[in-house]
Structure formats: C-alpha cells, structure tokens
C-alpha cells in the first residue's frame, strides 16, 4: 500500500511517501523542511510558522512526490493534532485538496502516535525494503519532545494508556529555555548536549552546587521541569558564567538532573506494568546521554530499548505515514484483536 504522509504540527513541513505492509516498509521519499525563522525568537512563533508552512508545502510535496517516482497514492496520512493550530490547518487544507485531486481518503493521525511507533523502524535507507521490529505485547513508550514529556503504556496497537505527563514545560522546551539562558542557539537541545558531553569527557562537574530532581519521589509518573529551570536561572544570576568551563558544567548538571528523573520514572513504569520493552520517541530521543542511560538501566533491569533512528527523532511525515497505516479505520488484518503482530 502506498501512503503519503503530511506533517505540519509545529515548525517542520514534512511530506513522505512509503510503500508499506504489515511486516515491512520501503521509504520512497521523506522530505522535511525545518523553519529557521524562529531561531531569532528562541522558540516557535505560531503565526510565522503558519506563513512558512504555506510558503513551503507545495515545494516539499513536489520534491517528495517526484523523488518517490510519482506513484499511485492509496491514502493520505495526516497529522491532525496535537500541535499549533495555525500550523496544523495548513496541512489539513493541503491534504483536503490533494485527497480530492487524487480521489483517496485521508487517515487522521495523532502526532504522538507517530513518535510512539517511530522506533519500529530499525534502520533508515531510501528505496530499501526494511523489516519492522517486532511490536512488543507490552511496552512503555517514552515520548520526549519540544511539546511533550509522556510515559505511555502500550497494550497493543491503538491501545494506549497515558501514565505520566509533564505538568508544565516539556523536556525539549526546558532544554531550549536553559540554552537561551546560556546564550546558546535555538533549538537548544543539541547545543546543551554537546557542551554536557564535553564536560563529561573532561570530568568536569559542579563542586559546590546541585540542581533539583523535580518530582523524582512524587510517587506518580508526572514530570515538571519549571522548578529546575528556575533554579538554574537563580544559579546563573548569583554565579554569572565566566568562561566556557562554567557553561559546560551548568549544561551537564542540567542534563544530568533532567535525564535522571526521566530514566527513573521510566524504569518504575516498566517494572510496574511488567513491560518487556521501552519504545523511545521524539526530538529529545537524539540525546546521547538519554540513550546511554536508557541502555544502562535496560541491562540492569532486563528490558529491551527500541531507539528511533536519528533521521526520524524530530518531526517528520514518515512516522505519520507509518502510524496512518497501522491505524486505518477500514478492515485491517492487524486490528482483529486490537494488537499489532509483526
Ligand atoms: O519532536 P520534536 O522535533 O518537535 C516537537 O514535536 O516538539 O522535538 C524538538 C525538541 C526541541 O526542544 C529540541 O531542543 C530537542 O527536541 N532536541 C534535543 C536534542 N535534539 C533535539 N534535546 C536534547 N538533546 C538533543 N540532542
Ligand atoms: Zn513532535
């Protein structure tokens, strides 16, 4: 089945074309245009994001469709939320026109289900038939992005129970805000994690301060990062950065604190639900420290981690097309018992 995916929920305009069945996928194209206009604001500006999507979506579509070899499309998978409403509408309007033109239906997709299923793809190569990883019976999905921090219990495809959520800032947003305090460019995640890695490889850490681990012992699965962010703000007010070493240490201490909370809550959710796997997804899944810590605790606690390939940690239409396929509303062999068996 050939599916064309469309993603415009935030600041990435994405279109992908895939040839997919229950066990494998061939990526025919996957184009993402990331808007850079927001860099000067240090965050995404919704009205500007909408304008940029409108400017770019036709060209992104043309490029993706052309690269795919202009195949006959069987269905359109479209992100319908969550996301910035003005941005989402650009994708919706575009999809409606395209669906009329091609005479195919639209499969509405939840953006987070895209991130959630993205780690089923074990490798990334265009025009190659790739077998999916086996869908676990019970898994915990750790979704870490600029808009979300969620722990989701997966009891089969489409059967999701949200265990925990952020009560304020998402983890990616916290990375972005702390980056701004440190005069680092937007998006801040990659910049902070680079400095933190440098600090680790040089054995640099704080000697006389420590940042809090918010809600570590709250007894539930929720997260909060605004207290951590505020404590960094106060720390920087009282201890202005004097050199690169200071910056590296703050970046490391922040990353250590934020990731420790996420890892500990994830392990607890795995043990409590008897899950065998953690499926990682979202932009922050690109973070090396998070990946290493997750692998370390997986070994200790005997579970398996599915990491998403780097090309689809951030927002993209490929994961939307995949989620669209597995979540079609017409009769689907995998939906008989509500479980995805690969
Ligand atoms: O999933 P995504 O592309 O967009 C949303 O749906 O929000 O996630 C973007 C977020 C940004 O906050 C960015 O700073 C963060 O992912 N990010 C990282 C890294 N790469 C991207 N955060 C930490 N470490 C990274 N290496
Ligand atoms: Zn996302």
Coordinates of C-alpha atoms and ligand atoms in Angstrom, one line a residue:
X1 CA 0.0 0.0 0.0
X2 CA 1.4 3.4 -0.9
X3 CA 0.8 6.1 1.7
X4 CA 1.6 9.8 1.5
X5 CA 2.2 11.3 4.9
X6 CA 1.8 15.0 5.8
X7 CA 3.2 16.7 8.9
X8 CA 2.9 20.4 9.8
X9 CA 2.1 20.4 13.5
X10 CA 4.9 22.7 14.6
X11 CA 7.8 24.2 12.6
X12 CA 8.7 21.3 10.3
X13 CA 7.0 20.9 6.9
X14 CA 7.2 17.2 6.1
X15 CA 5.9 15.0 3.3
X16 CA 6.9 11.4 2.9
X17 CA 5.8 8.6 0.6
X18 CA 6.1 5.0 1.7
X19 CA 5.3 1.5 0.4
X20 CA 4.2 -0.4 3.4
X21 CA 2.7 -3.7 4.5
X22 CA 2.3 -5.4 7.9
X23 CA 5.9 -6.5 8.2
X24 CA 8.0 -4.2 6.1
X25 CA 8.3 -0.7 4.6
X26 CA 10.1 0.9 1.7
X27 CA 10.8 4.6 2.2
X28 CA 10.3 6.2 -1.2
X29 CA 10.9 9.7 0.0
X30 CA 10.9 11.7 3.2
X31 CA 11.3 15.4 2.9
X32 CA 11.5 17.7 5.9
X33 CA 11.8 21.5 5.7
X34 CA 12.8 22.9 9.1
X35 CA 11.9 26.5 9.5
X36 CA 14.8 28.7 10.7
X37 CA 12.8 31.9 11.1
X38 CA 12.2 31.0 14.8
X39 CA 15.8 30.8 15.7
X40 CA 15.9 34.6 16.4
X41 CA 13.0 34.3 18.8
X42 CA 14.4 31.4 20.7
X43 CA 11.1 29.5 20.3
X44 CA 8.4 28.8 17.7
X45 CA 6.2 31.8 16.8
X46 CA 2.8 30.2 15.6
X47 CA 1.7 32.9 13.1
X48 CA 5.2 32.8 11.4
X49 CA 5.1 29.1 11.4
X50 CA 1.8 29.0 9.6
X51 CA 3.2 31.5 7.0
X52 CA 6.3 29.4 6.4
X53 CA 4.3 26.2 6.0
X54 CA 2.1 27.9 3.4
X55 CA 5.1 29.1 1.5
X56 CA 6.8 25.7 1.5
X57 CA 4.3 22.9 1.5
X58 CA 3.8 22.8 -2.3
X59 CA 7.6 22.6 -3.0
X60 CA 8.0 20.0 -0.3
X61 CA 5.2 17.9 -1.8
X62 CA 6.6 18.2 -5.3
X63 CA 10.0 17.2 -4.1
X64 CA 8.7 14.2 -2.1
X65 CA 6.3 13.0 -4.9
X66 CA 8.9 13.4 -7.6
X67 CA 11.6 11.6 -5.6
X68 CA 9.1 8.7 -4.9
X69 CA 8.7 8.3 -8.7
X70 CA 5.2 9.8 -8.8
X71 CA 3.5 6.5 -7.7
X72 CA -0.3 6.0 -7.4
X73 CA -1.2 7.0 -3.9
X74 CA -3.6 4.8 -2.0
X75 CA -4.2 7.0 1.1
X76 CA -3.0 10.2 2.7
X77 CA -2.0 10.1 6.4
X78 CA -2.3 13.5 8.0
X79 CA -1.3 14.9 11.4
X80 CA -4.4 16.4 12.9
X81 CA -3.0 17.1 16.4
X82 CA -1.7 17.8 18.9
X83 CA 0.2 20.8 17.7
X84 CA 0.0 24.5 16.9
X85 CA -3.5 25.1 15.4
X86 CA -2.4 27.6 12.7
X87 CA 0.3 25.2 11.6
X88 CA -2.0 22.2 11.6
X89 CA -4.5 23.9 9.4
X90 CA -2.0 24.4 6.6
X91 CA -1.6 20.6 6.4
X92 CA -5.3 19.9 6.7
X93 CA -6.2 22.3 3.9
X94 CA -3.4 20.9 1.7
X95 CA -4.5 17.3 2.4
X96 CA -8.1 18.0 1.6
X97 CA -7.3 19.5 -1.8
X98 CA -4.9 16.6 -2.5
X99 CA -7.4 14.0 -1.5
X100 CA -10.0 15.4 -3.9
X101 CA -7.4 15.6 -6.7
X102 CA -6.2 12.1 -6.2
X103 CA -9.6 10.6 -5.2
X104 CA -8.2 9.0 -2.0
X105 CA -9.2 9.2 1.6
X106 CA -7.4 10.9 4.5
X107 CA -6.3 8.9 7.5
X108 CA -6.2 11.3 10.5
X109 CA -3.1 10.7 12.7
X110 CA -2.2 11.7 16.2
X111 CA 1.2 13.2 16.1
X112 CA 2.3 11.5 19.3
X113 CA 1.3 8.1 17.9
X114 CA 3.7 8.9 15.1
X115 CA 6.6 9.4 17.6
X116 CA 5.4 6.4 19.5
X117 CA 5.6 4.0 16.5
X118 CA 8.7 5.5 15.0
X119 CA 11.1 3.2 16.8
X120 CA 9.6 0.2 15.0
X121 CA 11.9 1.2 12.1
X122 CA 15.3 -0.3 12.8
X123 CA 17.3 1.4 10.1
X124 CA 16.9 4.2 7.6
X125 CA 17.7 3.9 3.9
X126 CA 15.7 5.1 0.9
X127 CA 14.3 2.6 -1.6
X128 CA 15.2 -0.4 0.5
X129 CA 12.7 -3.0 1.9
X130 CA 13.2 -2.8 5.6
X131 CA 11.6 -5.2 8.0
X132 CA 9.9 -3.7 11.1
X133 CA 11.0 -4.6 14.6
X134 CA 8.5 -6.8 16.3
X135 CA 5.8 -5.0 18.1
X136 CA 6.1 -5.9 21.8
X137 CA 3.0 -7.2 23.6
X138 CA 3.5 -4.8 26.5
X139 CA 5.8 -1.8 26.3
X140 CA 6.3 1.6 27.8
X141 CA 6.7 4.4 25.4
X142 CA 8.8 7.3 26.5
X143 CA 7.9 10.3 24.4
X144 CA 10.3 13.3 24.8
X145 CA 9.9 16.3 22.5
X146 CA 9.6 20.0 22.5
X147 CA 5.9 19.8 23.2
X148 CA 5.5 16.6 25.3
X149 CA 7.0 14.5 28.0
X150 CA 4.9 11.4 28.3
X151 CA 5.1 7.9 29.6
X152 CA 2.5 5.7 27.7
X153 CA 1.7 2.1 28.4
X154 CA 1.2 0.2 25.1
X155 CA -1.1 -2.8 25.3
X156 CA -1.2 -3.3 21.5
X157 CA -1.6 -1.0 18.6
X158 CA -4.0 1.7 19.3
X159 CA -4.4 0.6 22.9
X160 CA -2.5 3.3 24.8
X161 CA -2.8 4.4 28.4
X162 CA -1.0 7.6 29.4
X163 CA 0.8 7.0 32.6
X164 CA 2.5 10.3 33.1
X165 CA 2.6 13.8 31.6
X166 CA 4.5 17.0 32.2
X167 CA 2.7 19.4 34.4
X168 CA 4.4 22.4 32.8
X169 CA 7.4 22.6 30.4
X170 CA 8.1 19.7 28.2
X171 CA 11.7 18.4 28.4
X172 CA 12.7 19.7 25.0
X173 CA 11.3 23.1 26.0
X174 CA 13.4 23.0 29.1
X175 CA 16.5 22.3 27.1
X176 CA 15.6 25.2 24.8
X177 CA 15.0 27.6 27.7
X178 CA 18.1 26.7 29.5
X179 CA 20.0 27.1 26.3
X180 CA 18.7 30.6 26.0
X181 CA 20.0 31.4 29.5
X182 CA 23.4 30.2 28.4
X183 CA 23.3 32.2 25.2
X184 CA 23.2 29.1 23.0
X185 CA 21.3 29.0 19.7
X186 CA 17.8 27.6 19.2
X187 CA 16.9 24.7 19.2
X188 CA 18.9 24.3 22.4
X189 CA 18.9 20.6 22.9
X190 CA 21.8 19.7 20.6
X191 CA 23.8 22.7 21.8
X192 CA 23.4 21.8 25.5
X193 CA 24.0 18.2 25.0
X194 CA 27.3 18.9 23.1
X195 CA 28.5 21.0 26.0
X196 CA 27.4 18.4 28.5
X197 CA 29.3 15.7 26.6
X198 CA 32.4 17.8 26.6
X199 CA 32.1 18.3 30.3
X200 CA 31.7 14.6 30.8
X201 CA 34.7 13.7 28.7
X202 CA 36.8 16.2 30.7
X203 CA 35.5 15.0 34.0
X204 CA 34.0 18.4 34.8
X205 CA 31.1 18.7 37.2
X206 CA 29.8 21.1 39.8
X207 CA 31.7 21.1 43.1
X208 CA 29.5 23.3 45.3
X209 CA 26.0 23.1 43.8
X210 CA 23.4 20.7 42.6
X211 CA 20.2 21.2 40.7
X212 CA 17.0 19.7 41.9
X213 CA 15.5 16.4 40.5
X214 CA 11.8 17.6 40.3
X215 CA 9.1 15.1 41.3
X216 CA 11.6 12.3 41.5
X217 CA 9.8 10.9 44.5
X218 CA 6.3 12.2 43.8
X219 CA 5.1 8.6 43.6
X220 CA 3.4 9.1 40.3
X221 CA 4.6 9.3 36.7
X222 CA 4.2 13.0 36.1
X223 CA 7.0 15.4 35.3
X224 CA 7.7 19.1 36.0
X225 CA 10.7 21.0 34.7
X226 CA 9.9 24.6 35.5
X227 CA 11.4 24.4 39.0
X228 CA 14.6 23.0 37.6
X229 CA 14.7 25.8 35.0
X230 CA 14.1 28.4 37.8
X231 CA 16.8 27.1 40.0
X232 CA 19.2 27.4 37.0
X233 CA 18.1 30.9 36.4
X234 CA 18.9 31.8 40.1
X235 CA 22.2 30.0 40.0
X236 CA 23.2 32.0 36.9
X237 CA 22.1 35.2 38.5
X238 CA 24.3 34.5 41.5
X239 CA 27.1 32.9 39.6
X240 CA 27.4 34.5 36.2
X241 CA 29.2 32.4 33.5
X242 CA 32.8 33.5 33.4
X243 CA 34.2 31.0 30.9
X244 CA 33.4 28.0 28.7
X245 CA 34.1 25.7 31.5
X246 CA 31.3 27.2 33.7
X247 CA 28.9 26.8 30.8
X248 CA 29.9 23.2 30.2
X249 CA 29.3 22.4 33.9
X250 CA 25.8 24.1 34.0
X251 CA 24.8 22.3 30.8
X252 CA 26.0 18.9 32.2
X253 CA 24.4 19.4 35.6
X254 CA 21.1 20.4 34.0
X255 CA 21.2 17.4 31.6
X256 CA 22.1 15.0 34.4
X257 CA 19.2 16.3 36.6
X258 CA 16.5 16.2 33.8
X259 CA 17.5 12.8 32.4
X260 CA 17.8 11.2 35.8
X261 CA 14.2 12.0 36.6
X262 CA 13.0 10.7 33.2
X263 CA 15.1 7.5 33.4
X264 CA 14.0 6.6 37.0
X265 CA 10.3 7.1 36.2
X266 CA 10.6 5.1 33.1
X267 CA 12.2 2.2 34.9
X268 CA 9.4 2.3 37.5
X269 CA 6.7 2.3 34.8
X270 CA 8.4 -0.7 33.1
X271 CA 8.6 -2.7 36.4
X272 CA 5.1 -1.8 37.5
X273 CA 3.5 -2.8 34.2
X274 CA 5.6 -5.9 33.5
X275 CA 6.7 -4.4 30.2
X276 CA 9.4 -6.0 28.2
X277 CA 10.3 -3.0 26.1
X278 CA 10.8 0.7 26.1
X279 CA 10.0 2.4 22.9
X280 CA 11.7 5.8 22.7
X281 CA 10.4 8.7 20.6
X282 CA 10.5 12.4 20.0
X283 CA 13.1 15.1 19.3
X284 CA 15.0 14.6 22.6
X285 CA 15.5 10.9 21.7
X286 CA 18.5 12.2 19.8
X287 CA 20.2 13.0 23.2
X288 CA 23.2 10.7 23.7
X289 CA 23.1 10.9 27.5
X290 CA 19.5 9.8 27.5
X291 CA 20.2 6.9 25.1
X292 CA 23.2 5.7 27.1
X293 CA 21.4 5.9 30.4
X294 CA 18.4 4.1 29.0
X295 CA 20.6 1.3 27.7
X296 CA 22.4 1.1 31.0
X297 CA 19.2 0.7 33.1
X298 CA 17.7 -1.7 30.5
X299 CA 20.6 -4.1 31.1
X300 CA 20.3 -3.8 34.8
X301 CA 16.5 -4.4 34.7
X302 CA 16.4 -6.8 31.8
X303 CA 14.3 -5.0 29.3
X304 CA 14.9 -4.0 25.7
X305 CA 15.1 -0.5 24.3
X306 CA 13.9 0.4 20.8
X307 CA 15.6 3.6 19.8
X308 CA 14.3 5.5 16.8
X309 CA 16.8 6.1 14.0
X310 CA 18.3 9.6 14.2
X311 CA 16.6 10.7 10.9
X312 CA 13.2 10.4 12.5
X313 CA 13.6 11.5 16.1
X314 CA 12.5 15.1 15.2
X315 CA 9.2 15.8 13.5
X316 CA 8.7 14.2 10.1
X317 CA 6.0 12.8 7.9
X318 CA 7.5 9.3 7.6
X319 CA 6.4 8.4 11.1
X320 CA 2.9 9.9 10.3
X321 CA 2.6 7.7 7.3
X322 CA 3.6 4.6 9.3
X323 CA 1.1 5.5 12.1
X324 CA -1.6 6.1 9.4
X325 CA -1.1 2.6 8.0
X326 CA -1.3 0.9 11.3
X327 CA -4.3 2.9 12.4
X328 CA -6.5 2.8 9.3
X329 CA -10.2 2.7 10.1
X330 CA -11.1 0.2 7.4
X331 CA -10.8 -3.6 8.0
X332 CA -7.2 -4.2 8.8
X333 CA -5.7 -7.7 9.5
X334 CA -3.8 -6.4 12.5
X335 CA -6.9 -4.8 14.1
X336 CA -8.8 -8.1 14.6
X337 CA -7.7 -8.4 18.2
X338 CA -6.6 -4.8 18.6
X339 CA -3.0 -5.9 18.6
X340 CA -0.2 -5.3 16.1
X341 CA 1.6 -8.5 15.4
X342 CA 4.5 -8.2 13.2
Ligands
LIG1 O1 9.9 16.1 18.4 P1 10.4 17.5 18.0 O2 11.2 17.6 16.8 O3 9.3 18.5 18.0 C1 8.2 18.5 18.8 O4 7.2 17.8 18.5 O5 8.2 19.2 19.8 O6 11.3 17.9 19.3 C2 12.1 19.1 19.3 C3 12.8 19.3 20.6 C4 13.5 20.6 20.8 O7 13.1 21.1 22.0 C5 15.0 20.3 20.7 O8 15.7 21.2 21.5 C6 15.0 18.9 21.3 O9 13.9 18.3 20.7 N1 16.2 18.2 20.9 C7 17.1 17.7 21.8 C8 18.2 17.2 21.1 N2 17.9 17.3 19.8 C9 16.7 17.9 19.7 N3 17.1 17.8 23.2 C10 18.2 17.3 23.8 N4 19.3 16.7 23.2 C11 19.3 16.6 21.8 N5 20.4 16.1 21.3
LIG2 ZN1 6.9 16.0 17.6

